[in-house]
Amino acid sequence: NICLLFSWATIVLLSLTRIPGRYLTHQEGLPKLPVPPLNQTCDRYLAVLEPIIESEELNQTRTLVEEFQRPGGVGERLQQGLERRAHKAENWLSDWWLQMAYLDYRMPVVIHSSPGVVLPRLEFSDRQGQIRYAAKLIAGVLDFKTMIDNETLPVEYLGGRPLCMSQYYRVLSSCRIPGIKSDSVVNYASNKTPPRHITVVHNFQFYVLDVYNSDCTPLTVDQLYVQLEKICNSSLQTNKEPVGILTSNHRNSWGKAYANLIRDKTNKESVRAIQKSIFTVCLDAPMPRASDDMYRTRAAVQMLHGGGSRWNSGNRWFDKTLQFIVGEDGACGLIYEHAPAEGPPIVALIDHVVEYTKKSDIVRTPMAPLPMPQKLCFNISPELKKDIEEAKQNMNIMVQDLDMKVHVFSYFGKNIPKSYKLSPDAFIQVALQLAYYRMYQHCCATYESASLRMFRLGRTDTIRSASVDSATFVRAMDDQSIQNSEKVALLEKAVKAHRAYTDMAIRGQAIDRHLLGLKLQAIEDLSALPDIFMDTSYAVANHYNLSTSQVPAKTDCVMCFGPVVPDGYGVCYNPMEEHINFAISAFNSCADTSATRLAHALEDALLDMKALLEQTPKAKL
Ligand SMILES: *[C@@H]1O[C@H](CO)[C@@H](O)[C@H](O)[C@H]1NC(C)=O
Ligand SMILES: *[C@@H]1O[C@H](CO)[C@@H](O)[C@H](O)[C@H]1NC(C)=O
Ligand SMILES: *[C@@H]1O[C@H](CO)[C@@H](O)[C@H](O)[C@H]1NC(C)=O
Ligand SMILES: *[C@@H]1O[C@H](CO)[C@@H](O)[C@H](O)[C@H]1NC(C)=O
Ligand SMILES: *[C@@H]1O[C@H](CO)[C@@H](O)[C@H](O)[C@H]1NC(C)=O
């Protein structure tokens, strides 16, 4: 099976015609997320610790794990609790995960949670080009939305099995809402009167743009163009308070400021209009010019944080699930709030929109004049003004701290690993392990997201890319005393081990969400936290110096996100047939990390691994 062999994320689309209620029928037919056997998880946990934990420490952990899974012990009790939960719930994990990974997470969503997507640079450098492209993009998203509304969205398959489609139904007309201690997410898509408007922001000023005619047909590109031009014409002054920058703050601070903001009736209505809108379009001011080879890196930071309070960071509502960004200088992409969805559905939407915008211009129809889009007003009290200033400062510190590098690896793509019958994703992950080992002389806990969408309401589990086999290979690779034929065998073994972990993860048999479930079950039972969760090994295993994700797209784009630890890297990549787009991030405040250095080490690792395979006659494989 080609699809299974080469890439778990190669998703097959089956086009279908409309069948009302199909979405629900499809969802109900999906299997439930299993709870893996306790002994299996315990054994695999010890195995993943091996390459990242010293043996003395590991011996201690082994004792704790044995105690944990002893017959009649605490592990069994928690496992039974988890199994009961799994029996009752549609998905034993999804609510816990949403709460824990997103809504209770208090760091700013900017850089720390929301991924960006960089699209290829567009061929315009003026307002007119910007508005024309934005109009087409909006029309493209509305075209995609028709498939969601009609339930004609093709069901995706992975390895021959249908996937959960619920994330597609959660990304439009939705928004995160800050709280003092925890956030929430609202979705208006299934309301009795679903929203008919988007929000457009230009020069920090927000507008409501109705995107449907009274007969429920979407506005044409020409109609959208005129409406966007009206918005731009009326928002030329640039001295407005950037209210939107409040959404970039630490969640507790923003939660407090939010309560304050919506105490005013006008503000409350304006905020509600943004939250209810189908999505947001940010018409960005031009950014300082960058050379062609720096363009993608510069665009990545624009998508992730807007460039700081002087530039476009105030031209956002970071709580909004989907924000498309079109700059006057041709920069284009999006940022999305992570709570409702993973990258793949977002990229599928992008692929559709990019194809749509390539269509030649639509026939011009005579247009009835449309009303002026409504501007959203905000009353800024002195207290809010203070909150805005504080948010600006924090944002500028974050901007200074982000070390970002988009690197296009141009020597090969999926083609080379495939020609050696190796999974491209596993090949890239092993190269990352080699690059990291060469830089730091040790292996680190590595996270790669695995899709759990074979199961109803499935989100992700972790593929742990640092394995016993990858560690053996990276240590051997630069060892002069080892024969090339042996290195090739070790490389192959490491790639296959990664492939096997991936298969296990997408079948719901990985260890990380299960361990988390056992821990949360203990908290729910109000019992003491078992020792295995208080153990140093557990903390180290969850300190991901490498946080990675493969997000394949048809479009020549790349998704990007920040590191998840202060001394680590975020690495996202889109493997194309003959090149690979990498987005690598780190923090400048950490002296030990450098996005550019990792990019170079990764390039060397990929080339060296290819050279190794080439030098060794195929017959020996
Ligand atoms: C786990 O335990 C079950 C029975 O309780 C046994 O059948 C299975 O072989 C064990 N698996 C492992 C990986 O030890
Ligand atoms: C760990 O335990 C094994 C056997 O259980 C023992 O052989 C080994 O010496 C121990 N290693 C350390 C570093 O304590
Ligand atoms: C989908 O919905 C649109 C309007 O929302 C309608 O015009 C179209 O006929 C529908 N298509 C199908 C296949 O149901
Ligand atoms: C926007 O302003 C320009 C220049 O003043 C003008 O030519 C154009 O007609 C205006 N567009 C709209 C839709 O009002
Ligand atoms: C990665 O993680 C380890 C263990 O938590 C830590 O000691 C190390 O300094 C981290 N950073 C780098 C760049 O290796």
XYZ file of C-alpha atoms and ligand atoms in Angstrom:
691
model
C 0.000 0.000 0.000
C 1.755 3.070 -1.359
C -0.124 5.476 0.857
C 0.786 3.654 4.029
C 4.343 3.008 3.010
C 5.272 6.504 2.009
C 3.443 8.951 4.150
C 0.831 8.679 6.806
C -0.352 12.127 5.941
C -0.903 11.405 2.261
C -4.606 11.713 2.326
C -6.813 10.337 -0.408
C -9.860 12.329 -1.365
C -13.002 10.640 -2.580
C -15.365 13.020 -4.249
C -18.981 12.456 -3.427
C -22.250 14.090 -4.221
C -24.506 15.548 -1.639
C -26.254 13.220 0.780
C -28.013 15.152 3.555
C -26.915 14.073 7.016
C -23.953 12.279 5.543
C -21.563 13.995 7.906
C -23.292 12.610 10.989
C -23.685 9.134 9.517
C -20.037 9.150 8.606
C -18.982 10.285 12.072
C -21.098 7.652 13.801
C -19.455 4.953 11.715
C -15.979 5.799 12.971
C -14.387 3.624 15.666
C -13.827 4.992 19.174
C -10.352 5.839 20.394
C -9.059 2.766 22.259
C -7.318 2.735 25.641
C -4.075 0.807 25.052
C -3.151 -2.081 27.411
C -1.338 -0.852 30.526
C 1.607 -3.276 30.282
C 2.174 -2.351 26.619
C 2.375 1.369 27.450
C 4.670 0.742 30.433
C 7.078 -1.355 28.331
C 7.089 1.171 25.498
C 7.565 4.053 27.903
C 10.774 2.521 29.224
C 11.938 1.905 25.659
C 11.470 5.556 24.592
C 13.379 6.750 27.665
C 16.452 4.755 26.756
C 18.031 7.171 24.240
C 17.320 10.278 26.339
C 17.857 9.213 29.991
C 21.083 8.190 31.773
C 21.107 4.517 32.715
C 21.245 5.098 36.471
C 18.215 7.346 36.343
C 16.519 4.866 34.046
C 17.038 2.065 36.548
C 15.190 4.081 39.124
C 12.352 4.779 36.714
C 12.180 1.069 35.894
C 11.492 0.373 39.561
C 8.759 3.023 39.667
C 7.109 1.641 36.524
C 7.166 -1.900 37.920
C 5.517 -0.692 41.093
C 2.951 1.266 39.071
C 1.825 -1.722 36.990
C 1.961 -4.331 39.764
C -1.227 -6.489 39.850
C -3.784 -4.785 42.050
C -1.689 -1.612 42.029
C -2.488 2.003 41.321
C -1.915 1.635 37.560
C -4.623 -1.002 37.249
C -7.086 1.114 39.181
C -6.465 4.154 36.988
C -6.611 2.002 33.865
C -10.056 0.738 34.886
C -11.212 4.318 35.474
C -9.971 5.250 32.041
C -11.717 2.292 30.431
C -14.984 3.276 32.087
C -14.558 6.807 30.796
C -13.835 5.466 27.298
C -16.998 3.374 27.423
C -19.190 6.371 28.275
C -17.623 9.163 26.223
C -17.517 9.611 22.452
C -13.774 10.072 22.856
C -12.151 9.629 26.255
C -9.383 12.051 25.400
C -10.725 14.917 23.300
C -12.337 17.072 26.018
C -9.395 16.629 28.371
C -6.971 17.408 25.569
C -8.790 20.551 24.429
C -8.850 21.805 27.983
C -5.319 20.879 28.928
C -3.361 21.515 25.747
C -5.166 24.690 24.752
C -7.754 26.316 26.982
C -5.858 25.987 30.280
C -2.561 26.895 28.624
C -1.857 30.463 29.751
C 1.051 31.544 27.560
C 0.141 33.951 24.743
C -1.355 32.150 21.742
C 1.061 34.175 19.609
C 4.226 32.148 18.888
C 3.456 29.683 21.714
C 0.365 28.104 20.196
C -1.014 29.534 16.938
C 0.639 28.203 13.755
C 1.118 30.377 10.686
C 1.204 29.453 7.014
C 3.417 31.214 4.463
C 2.173 31.205 0.877
C 4.380 31.911 -2.149
C 4.938 35.643 -2.644
C 2.323 37.258 -4.862
C 3.011 39.414 -7.866
C 1.749 42.755 -6.714
C 3.067 45.617 -4.661
C 0.175 48.024 -4.360
C -3.206 48.486 -2.736
C -5.148 47.496 -5.861
C -3.334 44.198 -6.224
C -3.778 43.551 -2.529
C -7.522 44.128 -2.627
C -8.000 42.120 -5.827
C -6.179 39.150 -4.333
C -8.017 39.449 -1.029
C -11.342 39.483 -2.911
C -10.444 36.275 -4.760
C -9.228 34.657 -1.572
C -12.490 35.452 0.223
C -14.472 34.028 -2.708
C -12.295 30.899 -2.561
C -12.952 30.371 1.136
C -16.691 30.869 0.602
C -16.536 28.268 -2.183
C -14.963 25.836 0.287
C -17.573 26.783 2.878
C -20.344 25.702 0.487
C -18.977 22.159 0.701
C -19.074 22.339 4.485
C -22.600 23.781 4.558
C -23.822 21.232 2.013
C -22.003 18.322 3.589
C -20.404 17.670 0.203
C -16.897 17.894 1.585
C -15.072 14.751 0.412
C -14.285 12.324 3.227
C -10.545 11.843 3.666
C -8.885 8.438 3.924
C -5.631 7.343 5.469
C -4.274 3.878 4.773
C -7.676 2.881 3.408
C -9.587 4.029 6.472
C -11.986 6.978 6.640
C -10.989 9.895 8.863
C -12.940 12.015 11.303
C -14.047 15.183 9.522
C -15.242 17.172 12.542
C -12.340 19.633 12.534
C -13.565 21.027 9.209
C -16.847 21.911 10.843
C -15.117 23.844 13.633
C -12.763 26.240 11.926
C -15.265 28.662 10.403
C -17.465 31.049 12.421
C -15.524 30.266 15.538
C -13.361 32.100 18.060
C -11.476 31.650 21.310
C -12.622 33.699 24.303
C -10.188 34.570 27.080
C -10.924 33.933 30.738
C -9.102 34.767 33.953
C -7.939 31.189 34.542
C -9.097 29.264 31.512
C -10.414 30.099 28.033
C -13.321 28.802 25.996
C -14.149 28.461 22.305
C -17.399 29.524 20.680
C -18.724 28.319 17.354
C -21.616 29.977 15.549
C -21.672 27.749 12.449
C -24.605 25.636 13.615
C -26.631 28.535 15.020
C -30.217 28.960 13.839
C -29.038 32.075 12.037
C -25.451 31.338 11.078
C -23.248 34.380 10.435
C -23.200 35.944 6.967
C -20.278 38.268 7.517
C -16.525 38.234 7.772
C -14.381 40.805 9.564
C -11.789 42.835 7.700
C -9.040 44.705 9.498
C -6.966 47.468 7.946
C -4.802 50.005 9.764
C -5.911 48.410 13.077
C -9.576 49.177 12.292
C -12.178 46.408 12.121
C -15.115 46.211 9.688
C -18.058 43.889 9.253
C -18.327 42.782 5.640
C -21.480 40.900 4.631
C -20.404 38.309 2.118
C -23.814 37.017 1.008
C -26.438 38.687 -1.157
C -30.046 38.711 -0.021
C -30.673 35.602 -2.185
C -27.974 33.748 -0.189
C -25.495 33.639 -3.072
C -21.985 34.673 -2.090
C -20.740 38.076 -3.273
C -18.741 37.852 -6.496
C -15.063 38.756 -6.631
C -15.990 42.113 -8.191
C -18.497 42.880 -5.471
C -15.976 41.937 -2.812
C -13.369 44.120 -4.481
C -15.580 47.210 -4.283
C -16.463 46.505 -0.653
C -12.823 46.048 0.317
C -11.933 49.270 -1.485
C -14.555 51.119 0.538
C -13.022 49.716 3.725
C -9.519 50.783 2.707
C -10.696 54.240 1.683
C -12.363 54.848 5.031
C -9.507 53.525 7.197
C -6.624 55.570 5.881
C -5.740 57.281 9.137
C -3.138 55.237 10.973
C -3.301 56.819 14.388
C -5.889 54.402 15.777
C -5.454 52.422 18.961
C -4.552 48.827 18.040
C -7.245 47.187 20.199
C -6.519 43.814 18.572
C -3.071 43.647 20.123
C -4.737 42.882 23.459
C -5.360 39.354 22.102
C -1.597 38.732 21.972
C -1.093 39.075 25.697
C -0.604 36.416 28.357
C -4.012 34.760 28.665
C -4.619 35.776 32.300
C -3.800 39.426 31.553
C -5.952 39.370 28.432
C -8.735 37.655 30.387
C -8.750 40.536 32.876
C -8.545 43.203 30.171
C -11.350 41.436 28.276
C -13.738 41.656 31.213
C -12.928 45.326 31.346
C -13.256 45.839 27.578
C -16.704 44.319 27.200
C -18.172 46.190 30.148
C -18.813 48.925 27.584
C -21.850 48.085 25.411
C -20.351 49.332 22.134
C -17.158 47.388 22.734
C -19.125 44.288 23.589
C -21.067 44.445 20.325
C -17.886 45.025 18.331
C -16.112 42.090 19.963
C -19.162 39.889 19.409
C -19.174 40.789 15.690
C -15.559 39.640 15.377
C -16.190 36.433 17.312
C -19.259 35.574 15.210
C -17.708 36.366 11.847
C -16.984 33.488 9.468
C -13.289 34.410 9.419
C -11.046 37.484 9.451
C -9.054 39.065 6.634
C -6.076 41.193 7.664
C -5.065 43.730 5.018
C -1.510 44.397 6.165
C 0.654 47.457 5.638
C 3.865 46.788 3.681
C 6.778 45.439 5.746
C 10.450 46.380 5.323
C 11.638 44.848 2.051
C 13.575 41.585 2.159
C 15.800 39.973 -0.450
C 14.239 37.071 -2.342
C 16.009 34.393 -0.306
C 14.947 36.057 2.948
C 11.379 36.573 1.805
C 9.873 33.399 3.269
C 11.579 33.909 6.627
C 10.322 37.478 6.815
C 6.827 36.399 5.759
C 6.837 33.621 8.391
C 7.334 36.095 11.222
C 4.698 38.371 9.698
C 2.243 35.445 9.777
C 3.240 34.365 13.302
C 3.263 37.737 15.058
C 2.817 40.605 12.613
C 6.259 42.161 13.110
C 5.627 44.093 16.333
C 3.456 47.017 17.388
C 5.024 49.375 14.807
C 4.019 47.042 12.012
C 1.086 44.638 11.790
C 0.762 43.010 15.215
C -2.196 45.283 15.964
C -3.811 44.321 12.668
C -5.064 41.016 14.113
C -7.545 39.404 16.442
C -5.368 36.487 17.554
C -8.293 34.694 19.225
C -10.018 34.352 15.851
C -9.754 30.774 14.598
C -8.901 31.720 11.009
C -7.199 34.911 9.892
C -6.048 35.304 6.324
C -3.288 37.833 5.840
C -2.711 39.770 2.617
C -0.004 42.429 2.636
C 0.163 45.445 0.332
C 3.642 44.194 -0.639
C 2.436 40.774 -1.849
C 3.090 38.843 1.365
C 0.332 36.324 1.891
C -0.609 33.571 4.316
C -2.625 32.968 7.436
C -2.540 32.374 11.148
C -4.968 30.124 12.990
C -5.860 29.605 16.624
C -4.964 26.010 17.415
C -7.727 24.935 19.826
C -10.283 23.745 17.232
C -8.020 22.038 14.664
C -4.689 20.647 13.535
C -2.735 21.762 10.487
C -3.968 19.323 7.804
C -7.581 20.607 7.516
C -6.270 24.175 7.418
C -3.849 23.287 4.636
C -6.567 21.424 2.710
C -8.590 24.646 2.846
C -5.565 26.624 1.679
C -4.966 24.232 -1.236
C -8.565 24.731 -2.331
C -8.370 28.517 -2.026
C -5.063 28.769 -3.887
C -6.496 26.721 -6.787
C -9.571 28.918 -6.767
C -7.570 32.159 -6.961
C -5.739 30.837 -10.026
C -8.959 30.615 -12.021
C -9.201 33.391 -14.579
C -11.336 36.308 -13.580
C -15.015 35.727 -13.164
C -17.476 37.249 -15.640
C -18.387 40.738 -14.603
C -22.036 41.086 -13.810
C -23.719 44.469 -13.488
C -23.806 45.194 -9.795
C -26.433 46.715 -7.622
C -24.755 49.086 -5.154
C -24.100 47.483 -1.782
C -24.184 49.320 1.552
C -20.968 50.548 3.146
C -19.436 47.831 5.407
C -20.002 48.704 9.048
C -17.035 49.919 11.019
C -16.632 48.429 14.494
C -16.174 51.102 17.148
C -14.276 50.806 20.407
C -14.370 53.146 23.381
C -10.932 53.171 24.900
C -10.908 54.028 28.606
C -7.616 55.124 30.229
C -7.395 51.694 31.812
C -7.756 49.953 28.437
C -5.217 52.322 26.998
C -2.817 51.081 29.677
C -3.615 47.458 28.831
C -2.935 48.163 25.168
C 0.438 49.751 25.964
C 1.377 46.775 28.103
C 0.323 44.334 25.359
C 2.407 46.304 22.834
C 5.477 46.055 25.032
C 5.042 42.342 25.637
C 4.499 41.770 21.952
C 7.688 43.617 21.054
C 9.656 41.505 23.519
C 8.245 38.330 21.938
C 9.086 39.643 18.481
C 12.680 40.310 19.541
C 12.968 36.863 21.051
C 11.777 34.799 18.085
C 14.569 33.319 16.001
C 12.971 32.107 12.772
C 14.384 30.566 9.636
C 12.452 29.253 6.653
C 14.766 27.019 4.700
C 13.994 25.531 1.301
C 16.000 22.349 0.978
C 16.382 22.233 -2.790
C 18.503 19.124 -3.495
C 15.709 16.580 -3.277
C 12.276 15.945 -1.836
C 10.147 12.842 -1.326
C 11.605 11.419 -4.553
C 14.962 10.269 -3.116
C 13.752 8.405 -0.013
C 11.006 6.844 -2.135
C 13.574 5.598 -4.663
C 15.172 3.670 -1.776
C 11.747 2.472 -0.582
C 12.062 4.530 2.602
C 9.258 6.602 4.078
C 10.051 10.279 3.323
C 8.722 11.462 6.659
C 10.753 8.890 8.588
C 13.826 9.780 6.506
C 13.436 13.479 7.365
C 12.900 12.710 11.052
C 16.042 10.588 11.196
C 17.947 13.429 9.481
C 16.673 15.759 12.211
C 17.974 13.365 14.838
C 21.354 13.323 13.114
C 21.464 17.112 12.827
C 20.606 17.560 16.489
C 23.115 14.944 17.622
C 25.885 16.573 15.630
C 25.112 19.932 17.249
C 24.722 18.759 20.859
C 26.319 15.301 21.121
C 23.195 13.907 22.737
C 19.676 12.935 21.743
C 16.655 14.832 23.012
C 12.978 14.163 23.577
C 11.393 14.714 20.167
C 7.722 15.270 19.424
C 6.161 14.643 16.058
C 2.415 14.948 15.836
C 0.510 11.877 14.685
C -3.076 12.083 13.551
C -5.698 10.204 15.567
C -8.405 11.080 13.043
C -9.095 7.409 12.279
C -11.106 7.671 15.492
C -14.178 9.741 16.219
C -13.167 13.257 17.352
C -9.525 12.173 17.234
C -6.841 14.830 17.477
C -3.166 13.839 17.898
C -0.737 11.619 19.705
C 3.051 11.828 19.794
C 5.487 10.007 17.571
C 8.710 9.905 19.587
C 11.321 10.248 16.876
C 14.283 9.713 19.199
C 14.412 5.924 19.415
C 16.998 3.332 20.381
C 17.492 2.720 16.651
C 17.831 6.398 15.690
C 20.338 6.879 18.524
C 22.412 3.910 17.333
C 22.432 5.294 13.797
C 23.360 8.895 14.679
C 26.209 7.717 16.899
C 27.506 5.441 14.120
C 27.159 7.904 11.245
C 30.323 9.907 11.972
C 32.284 7.007 13.409
C 35.254 6.304 11.085
C 35.637 2.767 12.414
C 32.250 1.693 11.107
C 31.773 0.421 7.543
C 29.367 2.221 5.238
C 27.387 -0.950 4.649
C 26.744 -1.169 8.369
C 25.771 2.495 8.550
C 23.269 1.937 5.761
C 21.789 -0.994 7.655
C 21.487 1.172 10.783
C 19.935 4.024 8.785
C 17.383 1.645 7.316
C 16.604 0.229 10.725
C 16.121 3.707 12.215
C 13.798 4.731 9.378
C 11.777 1.523 9.760
C 11.526 1.971 13.518
C 10.117 5.455 12.976
C 7.682 4.107 10.419
C 6.563 1.424 12.879
C 6.074 3.968 15.684
C 4.003 6.083 13.291
C 1.738 3.132 12.426
C 1.286 2.320 16.066
C 0.490 5.960 16.887
C -2.169 6.452 14.205
C -3.842 3.237 15.423
C -4.202 4.740 18.876
C -1.466 2.614 20.484
C 1.145 5.272 21.275
C 2.062 6.029 24.862
C 1.835 9.761 25.460
C -1.895 10.427 25.492
C -2.428 7.194 27.436
C 0.039 8.271 30.138
C -1.586 11.695 30.219
C -4.978 10.021 30.583
C -3.748 7.940 33.540
C -2.363 11.079 35.159
C -5.577 13.054 34.641
C -7.584 10.085 35.893
C -5.559 10.205 39.119
C -6.321 13.917 39.437
C -10.003 13.302 38.713
C -10.090 10.523 41.362
C -8.532 13.006 43.792
C -5.860 10.447 44.559
C -2.164 11.235 44.975
C -0.210 11.558 41.751
C 1.614 8.234 41.155
C 5.394 8.386 41.497
C 6.044 7.770 37.802
C 4.603 11.233 37.083
C 6.756 12.914 39.737
C 9.870 11.270 38.358
C 12.642 13.304 36.655
C 12.524 10.945 33.661
C 8.897 11.906 33.047
C 9.789 15.617 33.113
C 12.719 15.120 30.740
C 10.614 12.975 28.408
C 8.098 15.805 28.213
C 10.652 18.547 27.688
C 10.606 18.540 23.909
C 13.740 20.218 22.619
C 12.503 19.237 19.189
C 8.812 19.842 18.525
C 8.066 18.842 14.953
C 5.252 18.342 12.500
C 4.943 17.261 8.917
C 2.181 19.260 7.235
C 2.099 18.270 3.567
C 0.345 20.525 1.075
C -0.167 20.661 -2.677
C 0.675 24.352 -2.545
C 4.351 25.270 -2.275
C 3.833 26.681 1.212
C 5.027 25.957 4.721
C 3.409 26.011 8.118
C 5.424 27.459 11.001
C 5.219 27.595 14.799
C 7.362 28.448 17.799
C 9.336 26.103 20.096
C 7.438 24.563 23.027
C 10.329 24.911 25.521
C 12.666 27.876 26.143
C 15.736 25.911 25.017
C 14.244 24.033 22.092
C 13.223 24.200 18.454
C 9.974 24.176 16.517
C 10.337 22.443 13.148
C 7.530 22.200 10.607
C 7.977 20.939 7.071
C 6.179 20.355 3.823
C 7.917 17.693 1.753
C 7.267 18.333 -1.943
C 8.332 15.911 -4.701
C 11.732 17.530 -5.400
C 12.324 19.912 -2.519
C 11.379 20.313 1.135
C 10.171 23.494 2.809
C 11.306 23.752 6.430
C 10.263 26.379 8.977
C 12.591 26.293 11.985
C 12.142 28.390 15.114
C 14.068 28.941 18.342
C 14.386 31.695 20.951
C 17.138 34.307 20.846
C 17.159 34.359 24.655
C 18.597 30.830 24.624
C 22.314 31.008 23.878
C 22.474 27.309 22.924
C 19.973 27.368 20.080
C 20.055 28.890 16.602
C 17.458 28.316 13.893
C 20.009 29.014 11.166
C 22.535 26.571 12.608
C 19.943 23.820 12.838
C 18.861 24.568 9.248
C 22.455 24.096 8.064
C 22.962 20.960 10.137
C 19.731 19.553 8.750
C 20.781 20.271 5.178
C 24.124 18.521 5.785
C 22.409 15.572 7.441
C 19.991 15.067 4.543
C 22.809 15.313 1.981
C 25.103 12.994 3.950
C 22.375 10.398 4.324
C 21.712 10.516 0.593
C 25.435 10.245 -0.161
C 25.690 7.256 2.171
C 22.894 5.456 0.344
C 24.413 6.298 -3.056
C 27.885 5.084 -2.127
C 26.570 1.748 -1.022
C 25.530 -0.571 -3.870
C 21.808 -1.200 -3.863
C 22.338 -4.960 -3.942
C 23.562 -4.768 -0.377
C 20.354 -3.202 0.906
C 0.158 -7.698 28.678
O -0.671 -8.484 29.466
C -1.521 -9.367 28.767
C -2.419 -10.099 29.704
O -2.693 -9.381 30.841
C -0.693 -10.338 27.948
O -1.542 -11.178 27.188
C 0.235 -9.557 27.046
O 1.096 -10.464 26.368
C 1.049 -8.552 27.821
N 1.746 -7.735 26.860
C 2.986 -7.340 27.014
C 3.511 -6.441 25.951
O 3.657 -7.683 27.975
C 20.829 -0.885 36.108
O 20.247 -2.142 36.416
C 20.863 -3.242 35.795
C 20.116 -4.502 36.104
O 18.871 -4.284 36.623
C 22.313 -3.354 36.240
O 22.941 -4.407 35.556
C 23.005 -2.047 35.906
O 24.334 -2.078 36.444
C 22.282 -0.877 36.513
N 22.935 0.355 36.034
C 23.204 1.384 36.809
C 23.946 2.516 36.158
O 22.883 1.416 37.961
C -24.898 23.746 -2.124
O -25.417 24.924 -1.582
C -25.603 25.966 -2.505
C -26.068 27.178 -1.739
O -25.633 27.156 -0.426
C -26.615 25.536 -3.551
O -26.800 26.567 -4.466
C -26.086 24.290 -4.238
O -27.021 23.827 -5.163
C -25.790 23.220 -3.238
N -25.135 22.120 -3.904
C -25.432 20.858 -3.662
C -24.660 19.831 -4.415
O -26.275 20.563 -2.860
C -11.639 54.921 -3.107
O -10.842 56.084 -3.262
C -10.345 56.249 -4.590
C -9.400 57.453 -4.577
O -9.939 58.506 -3.848
C -11.510 56.437 -5.554
O -11.044 56.560 -6.876
C -12.415 55.203 -5.474
O -13.567 55.368 -6.271
C -12.833 54.965 -4.035
N -13.541 53.670 -4.004
C -14.699 53.475 -3.428
C -15.301 52.107 -3.582
O -15.287 54.316 -2.776
C 17.408 20.076 25.865
O 16.953 19.301 26.918
C 17.903 18.884 27.874
C 17.207 18.011 28.871
O 16.057 18.565 29.366
C 18.608 20.083 28.432
O 19.546 19.722 29.398
C 19.268 20.849 27.305
O 19.989 21.922 27.749
C 18.203 21.274 26.327
N 18.662 22.154 25.277
C 19.505 21.878 24.282
C 19.750 22.970 23.306
O 20.047 20.788 24.176
